[in-house]
Amino acid sequence: MCKKDFTSKTIRIGKNQPRDIDDDLYTHYALVNPLLYNVITCPHCCYTSLSKTFDKLLPKQKEWLKHILFTLQKQNLTPSEHPTIEEAIHKYKLALLIAMTKKSKIGEQSYLALHIAWLYRELQDSQNEQHFLKKALDGFIETLENETLPILGFDEHTVMYLLSAISYKLSDMETSKKYLSTLLVASGISPRIKNRALDLKTKLKIN
Ligand SMILES: [Zn+2]
C-alpha cells in the first residue's frame, strides 16, 4: 500500500507439528498457534491483510482504502510482534474490514471470518464463535455459487466439506447433511477430505 519496508514474525514449521484437527479443519499445533501470525499490519500505513494476499493490491483498491487507512493511522495502533489471542482477533477483524473495503472475494472474507471464529473458540467464547461461523457459512455458500475456486488453498470439495462441518457445529443438521451428501458423490475428492467427510457422516448418523 505505502511501499515502505518492514519486518514481521512468521512460524518456522519444524517442531511445531499438528496435534489435533477439529471438524471444521481448525488445526491445533504442539507449540505455537500459527493463526496468530497469519495476518500482518504495516506499521507505517496500517494496511492489514493475510500474509498470503498482502502484496496483491490493484490501483483502484488503493483508492478505496485511502480513507479507512487514514482513520486507522490517527489511532496510533502499535501491532505487537507476539500477539495474544485477543490482539490476533483484533488484527483479523481489521483485515476483514479492509478486505470488505477493498472489495476482495467473498471467499477471502469468509476465510477471515472462519479464522476469527477459531480464535474465539480458543477463548471459549462460544457466542462470538457462532456469530463468525455463521458469517463464514453464509459467505462460503456465496463463494461456492458465484466465485472461482480454489481460494487461499480451499478447493471446491474443501468448501463443500466446510459448509457441512460449520452447519454441523451450528446444529443445522439439514444443511450439514445437504452439503455432505453432495460431497460424498463428487468425483476426484482428495483422500484427506474424503476421510473427514466419512467421519462427519458417522457423526450425522447418515445411512
Ligand atoms: Zn504500508
PDB file of C-alpha atoms and ligand atoms in Angstrom:
ATOM      1  CA  MET A   1       0.000   0.000   0.000  1.00  0.00           C
ATOM      2  CA  CYS A   2       2.657   2.546   1.029  1.00  0.00           C
ATOM      3  CA  LYS A   3       5.677   0.676  -0.406  1.00  0.00           C
ATOM      4  CA  LYS A   4       7.703   1.160   2.794  1.00  0.00           C
ATOM      5  CA  ASP A   5       9.697  -1.749   4.228  1.00  0.00           C
ATOM      6  CA  PHE A   6       9.013  -3.501   7.500  1.00  0.00           C
ATOM      7  CA  THR A   7       9.628  -6.910   9.062  1.00  0.00           C
ATOM      8  CA  SER A   8       7.148  -9.314  10.642  1.00  0.00           C
ATOM      9  CA  LYS A   9       7.360 -12.623  12.503  1.00  0.00           C
ATOM     10  CA  THR A  10       6.366 -15.922  10.984  1.00  0.00           C
ATOM     11  CA  ILE A  11       6.322 -19.527  12.151  1.00  0.00           C
ATOM     12  CA  ARG A  12       9.005 -21.996  11.165  1.00  0.00           C
ATOM     13  CA  ILE A  13       7.193 -25.322  10.707  1.00  0.00           C
ATOM     14  CA  GLY A  14       9.855 -27.764  12.057  1.00  0.00           C
ATOM     15  CA  LYS A  15       8.965 -28.840  15.574  1.00  0.00           C
ATOM     16  CA  ASN A  16       5.552 -27.170  15.579  1.00  0.00           C
ATOM     17  CA  GLN A  17       3.595 -30.217  14.442  1.00  0.00           C
ATOM     18  CA  PRO A  18      -0.226 -30.511  14.180  1.00  0.00           C
ATOM     19  CA  ARG A  19      -1.654 -32.051  17.336  1.00  0.00           C
ATOM     20  CA  ASP A  20      -5.376 -32.239  16.660  1.00  0.00           C
ATOM     21  CA  ILE A  21      -7.871 -31.160  13.955  1.00  0.00           C
ATOM     22  CA  ASP A  22     -11.451 -30.067  14.709  1.00  0.00           C
ATOM     23  CA  ASP A  23     -14.396 -30.995  12.465  1.00  0.00           C
ATOM     24  CA  ASP A  24     -14.190 -27.633  10.683  1.00  0.00           C
ATOM     25  CA  LEU A  25     -10.461 -28.119   9.973  1.00  0.00           C
ATOM     26  CA  TYR A  26      -9.166 -25.877  12.754  1.00  0.00           C
ATOM     27  CA  THR A  27      -5.727 -27.350  13.369  1.00  0.00           C
ATOM     28  CA  HIS A  28      -4.211 -27.246  16.852  1.00  0.00           C
ATOM     29  CA  TYR A  29      -0.417 -27.210  16.923  1.00  0.00           C
ATOM     30  CA  ALA A  30       2.026 -28.548  19.511  1.00  0.00           C
ATOM     31  CA  LEU A  31       3.946 -25.360  20.315  1.00  0.00           C
ATOM     32  CA  VAL A  32       2.656 -22.149  18.743  1.00  0.00           C
ATOM     33  CA  ASN A  33      -0.651 -21.264  17.101  1.00  0.00           C
ATOM     34  CA  PRO A  34       0.283 -20.164  13.546  1.00  0.00           C
ATOM     35  CA  LEU A  35      -3.042 -18.321  13.307  1.00  0.00           C
ATOM     36  CA  LEU A  36      -1.535 -15.612  15.496  1.00  0.00           C
ATOM     37  CA  TYR A  37       0.980 -14.789  12.766  1.00  0.00           C
ATOM     38  CA  ASN A  38      -1.099 -15.166   9.587  1.00  0.00           C
ATOM     39  CA  VAL A  39      -2.285 -11.556   9.471  1.00  0.00           C
ATOM     40  CA  ILE A  40       0.193  -8.721   9.172  1.00  0.00           C
ATOM     41  CA  THR A  41      -0.147  -4.968   9.684  1.00  0.00           C
ATOM     42  CA  CYS A  42       2.130  -2.440   8.028  1.00  0.00           C
ATOM     43  CA  PRO A  43       3.427  -0.242  10.890  1.00  0.00           C
ATOM     44  CA  HIS A  44       3.624   2.752   8.535  1.00  0.00           C
ATOM     45  CA  CYS A  45       0.189   2.877   6.892  1.00  0.00           C
ATOM     46  CA  CYS A  46      -1.856   0.319   8.960  1.00  0.00           C
ATOM     47  CA  TYR A  47      -2.728  -1.728   5.872  1.00  0.00           C
ATOM     48  CA  THR A  48      -3.635  -5.145   7.287  1.00  0.00           C
ATOM     49  CA  SER A  49      -4.128  -8.384   5.423  1.00  0.00           C
ATOM     50  CA  LEU A  50      -3.469 -12.107   5.416  1.00  0.00           C
ATOM     51  CA  SER A  51       0.216 -12.531   4.607  1.00  0.00           C
ATOM     52  CA  LYS A  52      -0.833 -14.645   1.587  1.00  0.00           C
ATOM     53  CA  THR A  53      -2.679 -11.726  -0.031  1.00  0.00           C
ATOM     54  CA  PHE A  54      -0.652  -8.822   1.383  1.00  0.00           C
ATOM     55  CA  ASP A  55       1.115  -7.614  -1.753  1.00  0.00           C
ATOM     56  CA  LYS A  56      -1.736  -8.020  -4.212  1.00  0.00           C
ATOM     57  CA  LEU A  57      -3.361  -4.573  -4.432  1.00  0.00           C
ATOM     58  CA  LEU A  58      -4.868  -3.007  -7.546  1.00  0.00           C
ATOM     59  CA  PRO A  59      -4.673   0.798  -8.036  1.00  0.00           C
ATOM     60  CA  LYS A  60      -8.433   1.203  -7.555  1.00  0.00           C
ATOM     61  CA  GLN A  61      -8.310  -0.855  -4.319  1.00  0.00           C
ATOM     62  CA  LYS A  62      -5.637   1.522  -3.005  1.00  0.00           C
ATOM     63  CA  GLU A  63      -8.012   4.371  -3.777  1.00  0.00           C
ATOM     64  CA  TRP A  64     -10.887   2.677  -1.866  1.00  0.00           C
ATOM     65  CA  LEU A  65      -8.592   2.087   1.127  1.00  0.00           C
ATOM     66  CA  LYS A  66      -7.207   5.618   1.494  1.00  0.00           C
ATOM     67  CA  HIS A  67      -9.920   6.945   3.755  1.00  0.00           C
ATOM     68  CA  ILE A  68     -10.154   3.992   6.149  1.00  0.00           C
ATOM     69  CA  LEU A  69      -6.361   3.768   6.490  1.00  0.00           C
ATOM     70  CA  PHE A  70      -6.160   7.489   7.203  1.00  0.00           C
ATOM     71  CA  THR A  71      -8.656   6.959  10.052  1.00  0.00           C
ATOM     72  CA  LEU A  72      -6.692   3.977  11.385  1.00  0.00           C
ATOM     73  CA  GLN A  73      -3.372   5.845  11.235  1.00  0.00           C
ATOM     74  CA  LYS A  74      -4.771   8.514  13.549  1.00  0.00           C
ATOM     75  CA  GLN A  75      -5.442   5.841  16.191  1.00  0.00           C
ATOM     76  CA  ASN A  76      -1.698   5.154  16.648  1.00  0.00           C
ATOM     77  CA  LEU A  77      -2.020   1.376  16.609  1.00  0.00           C
ATOM     78  CA  THR A  78       1.141  -0.427  17.642  1.00  0.00           C
ATOM     79  CA  PRO A  79       0.916  -4.005  16.368  1.00  0.00           C
ATOM     80  CA  SER A  80       2.669  -6.338  18.797  1.00  0.00           C
ATOM     81  CA  GLU A  81       5.275  -8.781  17.498  1.00  0.00           C
ATOM     82  CA  HIS A  82       3.879 -11.664  19.530  1.00  0.00           C
ATOM     83  CA  PRO A  83       0.122 -11.081  19.619  1.00  0.00           C
ATOM     84  CA  THR A  84      -2.139 -12.579  22.251  1.00  0.00           C
ATOM     85  CA  ILE A  85      -5.337 -14.272  21.032  1.00  0.00           C
ATOM     86  CA  GLU A  86      -7.316 -11.091  21.757  1.00  0.00           C
ATOM     87  CA  GLU A  87      -4.816  -8.985  19.792  1.00  0.00           C
ATOM     88  CA  ALA A  88      -4.909 -11.503  16.939  1.00  0.00           C
ATOM     89  CA  ILE A  89      -8.717 -11.295  16.846  1.00  0.00           C
ATOM     90  CA  HIS A  90      -8.424  -7.530  16.579  1.00  0.00           C
ATOM     91  CA  LYS A  91      -5.962  -7.888  13.672  1.00  0.00           C
ATOM     92  CA  TYR A  92      -8.207 -10.372  11.846  1.00  0.00           C
ATOM     93  CA  LYS A  93     -11.187  -8.048  12.283  1.00  0.00           C
ATOM     94  CA  LEU A  94      -9.105  -5.204  10.858  1.00  0.00           C
ATOM     95  CA  ALA A  95      -8.114  -7.462   7.959  1.00  0.00           C
ATOM     96  CA  LEU A  96     -11.797  -8.329   7.426  1.00  0.00           C
ATOM     97  CA  LEU A  97     -12.819  -4.666   7.437  1.00  0.00           C
ATOM     98  CA  ILE A  98     -10.044  -3.893   4.952  1.00  0.00           C
ATOM     99  CA  ALA A  99     -10.951  -6.928   2.796  1.00  0.00           C
ATOM    100  CA  MET A 100     -14.547  -5.663   2.635  1.00  0.00           C
ATOM    101  CA  THR A 101     -13.394  -2.131   1.795  1.00  0.00           C
ATOM    102  CA  LYS A 102     -11.064  -3.301  -0.979  1.00  0.00           C
ATOM    103  CA  LYS A 103     -13.930  -5.489  -2.285  1.00  0.00           C
ATOM    104  CA  SER A 104     -11.882  -8.678  -2.134  1.00  0.00           C
ATOM    105  CA  LYS A 105     -13.516 -12.004  -2.934  1.00  0.00           C
ATOM    106  CA  ILE A 106     -16.251 -13.204  -0.570  1.00  0.00           C
ATOM    107  CA  GLY A 107     -14.134 -16.366  -0.255  1.00  0.00           C
ATOM    108  CA  GLU A 108     -11.308 -14.359   1.306  1.00  0.00           C
ATOM    109  CA  GLN A 109     -13.719 -12.567   3.665  1.00  0.00           C
ATOM    110  CA  SER A 110     -15.252 -15.910   4.707  1.00  0.00           C
ATOM    111  CA  TYR A 111     -11.785 -17.380   5.259  1.00  0.00           C
ATOM    112  CA  LEU A 112     -11.066 -14.493   7.649  1.00  0.00           C
ATOM    113  CA  ALA A 113     -14.428 -14.913   9.421  1.00  0.00           C
ATOM    114  CA  LEU A 114     -13.731 -18.638   9.910  1.00  0.00           C
ATOM    115  CA  HIS A 115     -10.334 -17.859  11.420  1.00  0.00           C
ATOM    116  CA  ILE A 116     -11.893 -15.300  13.787  1.00  0.00           C
ATOM    117  CA  ALA A 117     -14.377 -17.999  14.893  1.00  0.00           C
ATOM    118  CA  TRP A 118     -11.471 -20.376  15.583  1.00  0.00           C
ATOM    119  CA  LEU A 119      -9.701 -17.750  17.710  1.00  0.00           C
ATOM    120  CA  TYR A 120     -12.886 -17.178  19.721  1.00  0.00           C
ATOM    121  CA  ARG A 121     -13.017 -20.976  20.210  1.00  0.00           C
ATOM    122  CA  GLU A 122      -9.586 -20.715  21.850  1.00  0.00           C
ATOM    123  CA  LEU A 123     -11.092 -18.173  24.253  1.00  0.00           C
ATOM    124  CA  GLN A 124     -14.126 -20.442  24.812  1.00  0.00           C
ATOM    125  CA  ASP A 125     -16.317 -17.540  23.739  1.00  0.00           C
ATOM    126  CA  SER A 126     -18.987 -19.595  22.008  1.00  0.00           C
ATOM    127  CA  GLN A 127     -21.344 -16.706  21.324  1.00  0.00           C
ATOM    128  CA  ASN A 128     -18.780 -14.852  19.201  1.00  0.00           C
ATOM    129  CA  GLU A 129     -17.522 -18.140  17.752  1.00  0.00           C
ATOM    130  CA  GLN A 130     -21.009 -18.953  16.470  1.00  0.00           C
ATOM    131  CA  HIS A 131     -21.515 -15.428  15.150  1.00  0.00           C
ATOM    132  CA  PHE A 132     -18.384 -15.675  12.969  1.00  0.00           C
ATOM    133  CA  LEU A 133     -19.077 -19.295  11.989  1.00  0.00           C
ATOM    134  CA  LYS A 134     -22.430 -18.120  10.635  1.00  0.00           C
ATOM    135  CA  LYS A 135     -20.703 -15.314   8.687  1.00  0.00           C
ATOM    136  CA  ALA A 136     -18.245 -17.849   7.244  1.00  0.00           C
ATOM    137  CA  LEU A 137     -21.101 -20.220   6.364  1.00  0.00           C
ATOM    138  CA  ASP A 138     -23.132 -17.588   4.503  1.00  0.00           C
ATOM    139  CA  GLY A 139     -20.021 -16.339   2.723  1.00  0.00           C
ATOM    140  CA  PHE A 140     -18.825 -19.787   1.646  1.00  0.00           C
ATOM    141  CA  ILE A 141     -22.298 -20.587   0.268  1.00  0.00           C
ATOM    142  CA  GLU A 142     -21.995 -17.488  -1.920  1.00  0.00           C
ATOM    143  CA  THR A 143     -18.402 -18.405  -2.812  1.00  0.00           C
ATOM    144  CA  LEU A 144     -19.418 -21.883  -3.923  1.00  0.00           C
ATOM    145  CA  GLU A 145     -22.207 -20.480  -6.093  1.00  0.00           C
ATOM    146  CA  ASN A 146     -20.510 -17.415  -7.595  1.00  0.00           C
ATOM    147  CA  GLU A 147     -16.733 -17.419  -7.274  1.00  0.00           C
ATOM    148  CA  THR A 148     -13.818 -19.234  -8.863  1.00  0.00           C
ATOM    149  CA  LEU A 149     -12.112 -21.766  -6.642  1.00  0.00           C
ATOM    150  CA  PRO A 150      -9.622 -22.605  -5.199  1.00  0.00           C
ATOM    151  CA  ILE A 151      -9.261 -19.648  -2.851  1.00  0.00           C
ATOM    152  CA  LEU A 152      -6.435 -19.486  -0.286  1.00  0.00           C
ATOM    153  CA  GLY A 153      -5.881 -23.225  -0.632  1.00  0.00           C
ATOM    154  CA  PHE A 154      -9.572 -24.169  -0.316  1.00  0.00           C
ATOM    155  CA  ASP A 155     -10.836 -26.042  -3.381  1.00  0.00           C
ATOM    156  CA  GLU A 156     -14.487 -26.760  -4.206  1.00  0.00           C
ATOM    157  CA  HIS A 157     -14.577 -30.002  -2.190  1.00  0.00           C
ATOM    158  CA  THR A 158     -12.950 -28.371   0.841  1.00  0.00           C
ATOM    159  CA  VAL A 159     -15.507 -25.544   0.763  1.00  0.00           C
ATOM    160  CA  MET A 160     -18.350 -28.075   0.453  1.00  0.00           C
ATOM    161  CA  TYR A 161     -16.927 -30.039   3.368  1.00  0.00           C
ATOM    162  CA  LEU A 162     -16.571 -26.836   5.412  1.00  0.00           C
ATOM    163  CA  LEU A 163     -20.196 -25.900   4.710  1.00  0.00           C
ATOM    164  CA  SER A 164     -21.252 -29.258   6.084  1.00  0.00           C
ATOM    165  CA  ALA A 165     -18.915 -29.100   9.101  1.00  0.00           C
ATOM    166  CA  ILE A 166     -19.790 -25.497  10.003  1.00  0.00           C
ATOM    167  CA  SER A 167     -23.542 -26.241   9.755  1.00  0.00           C
ATOM    168  CA  TYR A 168     -22.969 -29.262  11.988  1.00  0.00           C
ATOM    169  CA  LYS A 169     -21.227 -27.023  14.550  1.00  0.00           C
ATOM    170  CA  LEU A 170     -24.168 -24.594  14.328  1.00  0.00           C
ATOM    171  CA  SER A 171     -26.589 -27.510  14.902  1.00  0.00           C
ATOM    172  CA  ASP A 172     -28.156 -27.033  11.466  1.00  0.00           C
ATOM    173  CA  MET A 173     -28.256 -30.728  10.635  1.00  0.00           C
ATOM    174  CA  GLU A 174     -30.344 -30.372   7.471  1.00  0.00           C
ATOM    175  CA  THR A 175     -27.838 -28.025   5.790  1.00  0.00           C
ATOM    176  CA  SER A 176     -24.979 -30.157   7.044  1.00  0.00           C
ATOM    177  CA  LYS A 177     -26.470 -33.308   5.505  1.00  0.00           C
ATOM    178  CA  LYS A 178     -27.262 -31.499   2.257  1.00  0.00           C
ATOM    179  CA  TYR A 179     -23.643 -30.469   1.568  1.00  0.00           C
ATOM    180  CA  LEU A 180     -22.210 -33.741   2.846  1.00  0.00           C
ATOM    181  CA  SER A 181     -24.434 -35.835   0.561  1.00  0.00           C
ATOM    182  CA  THR A 182     -23.375 -33.737  -2.459  1.00  0.00           C
ATOM    183  CA  LEU A 183     -19.728 -34.020  -1.446  1.00  0.00           C
ATOM    184  CA  LEU A 184     -19.786 -37.784  -0.916  1.00  0.00           C
ATOM    185  CA  VAL A 185     -20.890 -38.454  -4.503  1.00  0.00           C
ATOM    186  CA  ALA A 186     -18.410 -35.975  -6.042  1.00  0.00           C
ATOM    187  CA  SER A 187     -15.564 -37.383  -8.091  1.00  0.00           C
ATOM    188  CA  GLY A 188     -11.865 -36.599  -7.626  1.00  0.00           C
ATOM    189  CA  ILE A 189     -12.216 -35.832  -3.927  1.00  0.00           C
ATOM    190  CA  SER A 190      -8.871 -35.905  -2.060  1.00  0.00           C
ATOM    191  CA  PRO A 191      -8.365 -38.733   0.480  1.00  0.00           C
ATOM    192  CA  ARG A 192      -7.887 -36.131   3.250  1.00  0.00           C
ATOM    193  CA  ILE A 193     -11.306 -34.551   2.691  1.00  0.00           C
ATOM    194  CA  LYS A 194     -12.920 -37.909   1.919  1.00  0.00           C
ATOM    195  CA  ASN A 195     -11.846 -39.303   5.312  1.00  0.00           C
ATOM    196  CA  ARG A 196     -13.016 -36.191   7.113  1.00  0.00           C
ATOM    197  CA  ALA A 197     -16.352 -36.383   5.288  1.00  0.00           C
ATOM    198  CA  LEU A 198     -16.789 -40.025   6.282  1.00  0.00           C
ATOM    199  CA  ASP A 199     -16.092 -39.140   9.941  1.00  0.00           C
ATOM    200  CA  LEU A 200     -18.699 -36.399   9.772  1.00  0.00           C
ATOM    201  CA  LYS A 201     -21.131 -38.790   8.114  1.00  0.00           C
ATOM    202  CA  THR A 202     -20.824 -41.103  11.132  1.00  0.00           C
ATOM    203  CA  LYS A 203     -21.483 -38.190  13.496  1.00  0.00           C
ATOM    204  CA  LEU A 204     -24.515 -37.140  11.462  1.00  0.00           C
ATOM    205  CA  LYS A 205     -25.769 -40.724  11.512  1.00  0.00           C
ATOM    206  CA  ILE A 206     -26.457 -40.796   7.773  1.00  0.00           C
ATOM    207  CA  ASN A 207     -27.075 -44.309   6.435  1.00  0.00           C
TER     208      ASN A 207
HETATM  209 ZN    ZN B   1       2.257   0.433   4.496  1.00  0.00          ZN
END
